Amino acid sequence: LAMAELKKNFNLKFSHSIHHKLVSIGKYDGKNPCLTCGTTAGKVFVHNPYEKAKEGKDDDRITFLNINQKVTTLVSGKLNNDSTHDVLFVGTPTNLLAYDVLSNEDIFYREIPDGVKEMIIGKLGNIQNSQQLAFIGGNCSIIGLDERGGEAFWTVCGDNVGAMTLNTTQTIPSTTTSANAAGGGGGTFVNHLLVGSDDYGLRRYENEEQIWEVFESDSFVGLASLITPSTSTSERSAVPSFSYALSNGTVGVYDTNQSRIWRVKSKHECRSLLNWDATGDGALDVVSGWSNGTVVIRRADNGQILFKQSSFSQSPVAGMVCADYRMVSTKSQTSLQLIVCHENGEVNGYDQTAEGLVPSALHAEKMNKLQAYKTSLLHELSVLKETMKVELVKEDKGRVDILQAKNGLELEITFNSFNIVQVIVFDLEAGMFSGPEGETSESLLIVPPQLKKSICIPIFPQKNIIANLSIQVLASPQSSGSANTANLHVFDLKTKLPKFATLYLTDQSGDFQSNDQVIANRKPLSCVSFKLPPKMEASGNSSLMELSDWIDENFMIQNKKTKDMLHSHRTPPPRPGRGSSAKLNLIFENVVTTIIKDNNDGSDHDRSPLWLEAEYTQEGDVRVNLRCNSFELASVLMVDICAALELKDLNSTCDFDQDMEELRSLMDQVAELNHLRQRLTIDAADGVNKVKGFVVKAEDARLMGDMSLLKRHYISLHGLNSELAMEYTKRSTNHEALLNALRQVNVFIERGSRLRLGVYRSGLVSQARAAMKARNASQLITVIQKGPSGIPSPSPH
């Protein structure tokens, strides 16, 4: 069944290829929109459709810019609000160039040690008061530059940045006065920064503070906001907020409540993602460009396909932009075309259309086919009911349990009156199954060799996230005794895997301070310590109560004795100055991690990666110690605790001696690599000057007719060229090593920031950045271990 196609407005064909994601559009003269694309050999071409062509060819209207480096990003925009024309920003693996196309001059040239992988231009925070910045996503870091190239923003991210966008929210004023002050009773518009990274994480930043985090099934390749100041609403009901695309072909939408509305998956790779009003109804639709050259447009609220446009050449989509390229907009009506660029140089422009989703004739044909199929299914169902001799056992719907075995987790499926013939488990989040080539798979097929009522399936979660498992079981009645029967039943079962399912509470939990010396010797050496403030709500729930509830919900607690022990600590908070005897002393073991380590070297590793201690203080606070040898695990636990207890600000101290020694070594390595890079750069400059000298000498010898001298000069030039090639290899190796070291340093800062919340987190990031600029490893380690200094305690809410 053919879907409705977009109305093609124009078509361009360039003789130059267009590289993936290197597509932008800008008004470099302040009036005419120009398409800008990256092509081979580090070149960028600018197409001005309003420039007169010499021979009427599309290539006659393009101008080339030689960057002479690998181009990673192309963005057009303005950092100065008073400017009348756009500026072209060209990102490379090591630098960012801001280039004024109109006056043919560089505005600034900034070295970016972490590389330029993604870039957007916009305002962060209050749109009315904040300045326009260029946000650059690189090697586990995000930097914001102002109009002069100065650093105005910096924060860390969990991994290499794969996608970024600015998402607008509207604050609702609490009083009429504040509403009027905001300009008309609608509140103020605030931009948040959304960042998708290679560790499958999606994070929302309010200024430099991370305020939300969720994990998907693969790395992010696209993000696009569905809300702008013109479309934002002060209603509290959830509406589509932003769309996203993953490297495994998944496209979906989240709403303003930060819940996923829908997602779909394709066997092709999503190459570009943006939001565009395809039907002219004022609502943005999700537009995705694919590796097979297809462009698909879906409704943002339900994912329904509106249009599907295929390319005749089937060349992969390189990038897409929205602009009034034909300049047909008026003051009363804005008309934006969808411009789709393919890698073979083909460019197509599409207009908005208000036509139906599917032509009426095709719609009627589809309905007739569905009606006929429905009649056939009803007839087949009636025949099966007449021939079925075995009565359905309605009360036996099957049961799913998650068990903690010695060698990992097991998914147990049990029936009372059916034999299991086949099981298919679908997992769209945790990636706990392996595919045929070692990659993660979202499904697992199990066919037991013998018919039986129960089956255990080993599972190995690779990430600490909540996984919703969907299970389809094909079963035969126990009385049939064989799988070769027409009376097979399909059961749809569902279960939920807790976030920290691999960590389970042991029987040794309790008052382990008085346990034997063997248990004490297994106590982790590293620790995170913090205080939970007393709860002020009238409900009377204490922080220790909420901490117990969090443990009960997110960990595997199957032993009744330990479960009762955990619930016994849910006591009311003490009065200030009196304290309380209530404590939490818990030992967790990690099955999956231990098994993976055991398979590597066969040794017996510590199976107690986490000890949790919590008790009341005299002031009514709850002092908590998280003892574990994994810095990464501690940071994940802290983020989850802060979110579950709805904390606003929290400081902590940590002691990870082994990790801090590694960080000190990395800082020394960064300093050494920077020194080596400067020396290699000086040597390369000297080599270039020598090349220039030999070229001039060789030309002089040619003019004098001295062929012998000319030959000697060119022989020397050939040798010098070989040396320069070797020096380039050294500089490239040095650059890769420097990037890797900086990435690991940024990961340590990011983990340290996750141990804090609110002003303490943003303070740590800024002070850690200052320590990195000063190349002070001791100061950086102190900030991560002790927290930021000079920050007053926030007033209680």
Coordinates of C-alpha atoms in Angstrom, one line a residue, residues 367-588:
M367 CA -10.4 -1.2 4.3
N368 CA -11.8 -3.9 2.0
K369 CA -8.7 -6.0 2.5
L370 CA -8.8 -5.7 6.2
Q371 CA -12.5 -6.6 6.2
A372 CA -11.9 -9.7 4.2
Y373 CA -9.1 -10.7 6.4
K374 CA -11.3 -10.2 9.5
T375 CA -14.0 -12.5 8.0
S376 CA -11.4 -15.2 7.3
L377 CA -10.1 -15.0 10.9
L378 CA -13.6 -15.2 12.4
H379 CA -14.3 -18.3 10.3
E380 CA -11.1 -19.9 11.3
L381 CA -11.8 -19.2 15.0
S382 CA -15.2 -20.8 14.8
V383 CA -13.7 -24.0 13.3
L384 CA -11.1 -24.2 16.0
K385 CA -13.8 -23.8 18.7
E386 CA -15.7 -26.7 17.2
T387 CA -12.8 -29.1 16.8
M388 CA -11.1 -28.3 20.1
K389 CA -11.5 -31.2 22.4
V390 CA -9.3 -30.1 25.3
E391 CA -10.9 -27.6 27.6
L392 CA -8.9 -24.5 28.3
V393 CA -7.6 -24.2 31.8
K394 CA -8.4 -20.6 32.4
E395 CA -7.0 -20.4 35.9
D396 CA -3.5 -21.4 34.7
K397 CA -2.0 -18.2 33.2
G398 CA 1.6 -18.9 34.0
R399 CA 4.0 -17.3 36.4
V400 CA 7.3 -15.5 35.9
D401 CA 9.9 -15.2 38.7
I402 CA 13.4 -13.7 38.8
L403 CA 15.7 -15.8 40.8
Q404 CA 19.3 -15.2 41.9
A405 CA 21.3 -18.3 41.2
K406 CA 24.9 -19.0 42.1
N407 CA 26.1 -18.1 38.6
G408 CA 23.8 -15.1 37.9
L409 CA 20.2 -14.3 37.4
E410 CA 17.5 -16.7 36.1
L411 CA 14.1 -16.1 34.6
E412 CA 11.8 -18.9 35.8
I413 CA 8.6 -19.5 33.9
T414 CA 6.2 -22.0 35.4
F415 CA 2.8 -23.5 34.4
N416 CA 0.5 -25.9 36.3
S417 CA -1.3 -27.5 33.4
F418 CA 0.7 -26.8 30.3
N419 CA 4.0 -28.0 28.9
I420 CA 6.3 -25.3 27.5
V421 CA 7.1 -25.7 23.8
Q422 CA 8.8 -22.4 23.0
V423 CA 9.7 -19.2 24.8
I424 CA 10.6 -15.8 23.3
V425 CA 11.8 -13.1 25.6
F426 CA 11.9 -9.4 24.4
D427 CA 14.1 -6.9 26.2
L428 CA 14.3 -3.4 24.7
E429 CA 16.3 -1.7 27.4
A430 CA 18.9 -3.7 29.3
G431 CA 20.7 -5.5 26.4
M432 CA 21.2 -8.7 28.3
F433 CA 21.1 -11.0 25.3
S434 CA 23.9 -11.6 22.8
G435 CA 23.4 -11.7 19.0
P436 CA 25.1 -14.0 16.5
E437 CA 28.1 -11.8 16.1
G438 CA 28.6 -10.8 19.7
E439 CA 26.4 -7.7 19.6
T440 CA 23.6 -7.1 22.0
S441 CA 20.2 -8.5 21.0
E442 CA 16.7 -7.4 22.0
S443 CA 15.2 -10.9 21.9
L444 CA 16.0 -14.5 22.9
L445 CA 14.4 -17.7 21.6
I446 CA 14.4 -20.8 23.8
V447 CA 13.2 -24.2 22.7
P448 CA 13.5 -26.8 25.5
P449 CA 14.7 -30.2 24.5
Q450 CA 11.9 -31.9 26.5
L451 CA 8.4 -30.8 27.3
K452 CA 8.1 -29.6 30.9
K453 CA 6.0 -27.3 33.0
S454 CA 8.9 -25.1 34.1
I455 CA 12.0 -23.6 32.5
C456 CA 14.8 -21.4 33.8
I457 CA 16.5 -18.9 31.4
P458 CA 19.8 -17.4 32.5
I459 CA 20.0 -13.6 32.0
F460 CA 22.9 -11.2 32.3
P461 CA 22.0 -7.5 32.6
Q462 CA 24.8 -5.3 31.3
K463 CA 23.5 -2.0 32.7
N464 CA 21.9 -0.8 35.9
I465 CA 18.5 0.2 34.5
I466 CA 14.9 -0.9 35.0
A467 CA 14.1 -3.5 32.3
N468 CA 10.5 -4.4 31.3
L469 CA 10.6 -7.9 29.9
S470 CA 7.8 -9.1 27.5
I471 CA 7.6 -12.9 27.3
Q472 CA 5.7 -15.0 24.7
V473 CA 5.2 -18.6 25.6
L474 CA 3.9 -21.3 23.2
A475 CA 2.6 -24.1 25.4
S476 CA 0.6 -27.3 24.9
P477 CA -1.9 -28.8 27.3
Q478 CA -0.2 -31.3 29.6
S479 CA -2.7 -34.0 28.6
S480 CA -1.6 -34.0 25.0
G481 CA 1.9 -35.1 25.9
S482 CA 3.3 -33.9 22.6
A483 CA 4.1 -30.6 20.9
N484 CA 2.8 -31.8 17.6
T485 CA -0.8 -30.8 18.3
A486 CA -3.1 -28.2 16.9
N487 CA -4.1 -27.1 20.4
L488 CA -1.2 -24.9 21.2
H489 CA -1.8 -21.8 23.4
V490 CA 0.1 -18.5 23.3
F491 CA 0.7 -16.8 26.6
D492 CA 1.8 -13.1 26.9
L493 CA 3.6 -12.6 30.2
K494 CA 5.4 -9.6 31.5
T495 CA 7.8 -9.0 34.3
K496 CA 10.0 -6.1 35.6
L497 CA 13.6 -6.4 36.4
P498 CA 14.7 -4.0 39.3
K499 CA 17.3 -1.4 38.5
F500 CA 20.0 -3.1 40.7
A501 CA 18.9 -6.7 40.2
T502 CA 22.4 -7.9 40.1
L503 CA 23.0 -6.7 43.6
Y504 CA 21.2 -8.8 46.1
L505 CA 20.9 -8.6 49.9
T506 CA 22.8 -11.4 51.7
D507 CA 22.0 -13.3 54.8
Q508 CA 25.0 -11.7 56.5
S509 CA 23.2 -8.3 56.6
G510 CA 22.3 -6.9 60.0
D511 CA 24.7 -5.9 62.7
F512 CA 27.8 -6.9 60.7
Q513 CA 30.0 -4.8 62.9
S514 CA 29.9 -7.6 65.4
N515 CA 30.3 -10.4 62.9
D516 CA 33.4 -12.5 62.6
Q517 CA 36.7 -11.3 61.3
V518 CA 36.3 -13.0 57.9
I519 CA 33.3 -10.8 57.1
A520 CA 35.1 -7.7 58.4
N521 CA 38.1 -8.4 56.1
R522 CA 35.9 -8.3 53.1
K523 CA 34.7 -4.8 53.9
P524 CA 35.4 -2.5 50.8
L525 CA 38.1 0.0 51.3
S526 CA 36.5 2.9 49.4
C527 CA 33.5 4.8 50.7
V528 CA 31.1 7.7 50.0
S529 CA 29.7 9.5 53.0
F530 CA 26.8 12.0 53.2
K531 CA 24.0 13.2 55.4
L532 CA 20.3 13.0 54.4
P533 CA 18.4 16.0 55.9
P534 CA 15.4 15.4 58.1
K535 CA 12.1 15.4 56.3
M536 CA 9.8 18.4 57.0
E537 CA 6.6 17.0 55.5
A538 CA 3.6 16.4 57.8
S539 CA 3.4 12.8 56.7
G540 CA 6.1 12.0 59.3
N541 CA 8.2 9.8 56.9
S542 CA 11.9 10.0 57.7
S543 CA 14.8 9.8 55.3
L544 CA 15.6 6.4 56.7
M545 CA 12.1 5.2 55.9
E546 CA 12.4 6.5 52.3
L547 CA 15.9 4.9 52.0
S548 CA 14.5 1.6 53.1
D549 CA 11.7 1.9 50.5
W550 CA 14.2 2.7 47.8
I551 CA 16.2 -0.4 48.6
D552 CA 13.1 -2.6 48.7
E553 CA 12.1 -1.3 45.2
N554 CA 15.4 -1.3 43.4
F555 CA 17.2 -4.4 44.7
M556 CA 16.6 -8.1 44.7
I557 CA 15.4 -9.1 48.2
Q558 CA 13.9 -12.6 48.1
N559 CA 14.9 -14.0 51.5
K560 CA 12.0 -13.4 53.9
K561 CA 14.3 -13.0 56.9
T562 CA 16.3 -10.2 55.3
K563 CA 13.2 -8.6 53.9
D564 CA 11.6 -8.5 57.4
M565 CA 14.9 -7.1 58.7
L566 CA 14.8 -4.3 56.2
H567 CA 11.2 -3.4 57.0
S568 CA 11.9 -3.4 60.7
H569 CA 14.1 -0.3 60.2
R570 CA 11.1 1.8 59.0
T571 CA 10.9 3.7 62.3
P572 CA 9.6 7.3 62.8
P573 CA 12.3 10.0 62.8
P574 CA 13.7 10.9 66.3
R575 CA 13.3 14.3 67.9
P576 CA 16.3 16.6 67.5
G577 CA 19.0 15.9 70.2
R578 CA 17.6 12.5 71.2
G579 CA 18.9 10.3 68.3
S580 CA 17.6 6.9 67.6
S581 CA 18.9 3.3 67.7
A582 CA 17.5 2.5 64.2
K583 CA 20.2 1.5 61.8
L584 CA 20.6 0.0 58.3
N585 CA 23.6 -2.4 58.0
L586 CA 23.3 -4.1 54.7
I587 CA 25.7 -6.3 52.6
F588 CA 25.0 -6.7 48.8

